[in-house]
Amino acid sequence: MRHHDIVDHAPAGQPFGLDWRRAADGVVSPLVLARFDSAAFAAGRFAEAGLACPAQIAGSVRKRQAEYFHGRLCARQALGALAAAGGLSAGRGVGEVGVGAQREPLWPPGVVGSISHSKTLAAAVVADAARCGGIGLDIEEWADHAAAEAMPGLVVSARELAYLRGFEREMTRERLLTLVFSAKESFYKGAFGAVGRFFDFNAIELARLDLDAGSLRFALAETLSPQFQLGQNVTVECRVLGAAHVASLFVW
């Protein structure tokens, strides 16, 4: 699985791009990331960067402010990168990335995208909605033993767990479970716009894991929407980000 070691050495607070999915037609922008330290964050950064700070964010704790700020900073840079590459239809992709009632990003007209963060990393990826149905991005810190022990039954089925045991010589059980958790999170985020409702992790089942390619193929275990039917296959890409993180991306 491809590693992005630059993540550990990038300057804090300065977004940087990583090529993730090379589409010749420029449908998907590079993944844009930023390292940050919540303890060092100051609310004045919003005004300095020219980013709007909604009332619910202004009244939240510093950690939430830092997450929101750096996520929107990455989103703005991702939108700019896509526009510069000619990946947006004329007149599209201009505007602020707001926040919805469920804390979901509200993208400018004609744009689909996704934002994710951990305790120290934020990231965003975007695409032209005329050429992409949806994107889901998820960043996770590698789960420790205690967190991984809670995943069987909640995140993976007994059948999925048995399948993952065949890879434990190549990767620890904790990391394998983190991969699947992150991949299912990115699918949920990418499909939610079409599905329009909450659905569980068991809506998709792991069918094939390719660690060398960094891909996971899932089969739909139920019909979620006209776009996502029972038995349909979907693929999620995964990348290791530095020493502590993994990221997953679902695009359809």
Steps between C-alpha positions, in 0.01 A plus 500: 500500500637838401646709783504880513787567741504873423204536735722466807734777384260755352482840672206537738210710377610514134285288264683280252379276221555131440419326172251231582291410201636599161202560274599624155184710476569673831182376668657468845746749646812397693443425866577817698621458859610717791667411827382697802532533876168574670671630815679769299197610299365853532153603379655802329625266229156511336522874430865476398421231242176661384293200604151534644451381857137393560345587835491137613873469431587833664326379814663157502819380668843570353539143372182522292601843369840364389342201328246714318750766398756261356236289328358808324851624421570168327166516320573847365839389369351185347238707319768733370715211381211340314401828336860568397524155342187565294303242693196720563230595253483869413353712778506222758684450826496862618394567857542415866483146638235531770370261765163324511269396781685169543840676487543385140687723252274704270688525171465772237254421218635246254759355740517178698764446764595362836688623807651288775729547796674322783645662812793641301416472128231657283431419136263576214434381147256638241362433153268646239148369572434485126754218475489339845208370704668528837824479700568367846828566681597369842817536709563280803777451750598134522278337761660365814415159641209623711337689212547206263336262746178701473479472120399133445123485483469877470727574204572155354298179489631159607554415133698819437708438812582146385606635160727761660683234702662390175690831487634509855850398389516817292324744733390496862139424586459851641613659173289271284192591700588869477526468121154347473351751745644793305392356164143451620496854640609643165235296318234631739606860444522461124167321464300703752395766251334234284366286785374788714477305826712336765617145430718256695846360430341167409344659189819401317716190544869466424552276198865557411798676659810581295764644732753554221257707297344663807145409399201337664207365303162472672168346401175675588315287756177696448349745256570852620384708202458472123875564470596236759322167453522167681798299373668797330879529541669822614872570543670718760863612478725523807833673564728511803566858614822519696553281804169547677221531245315328220265666252232353276322639196178391330405659167204416280 
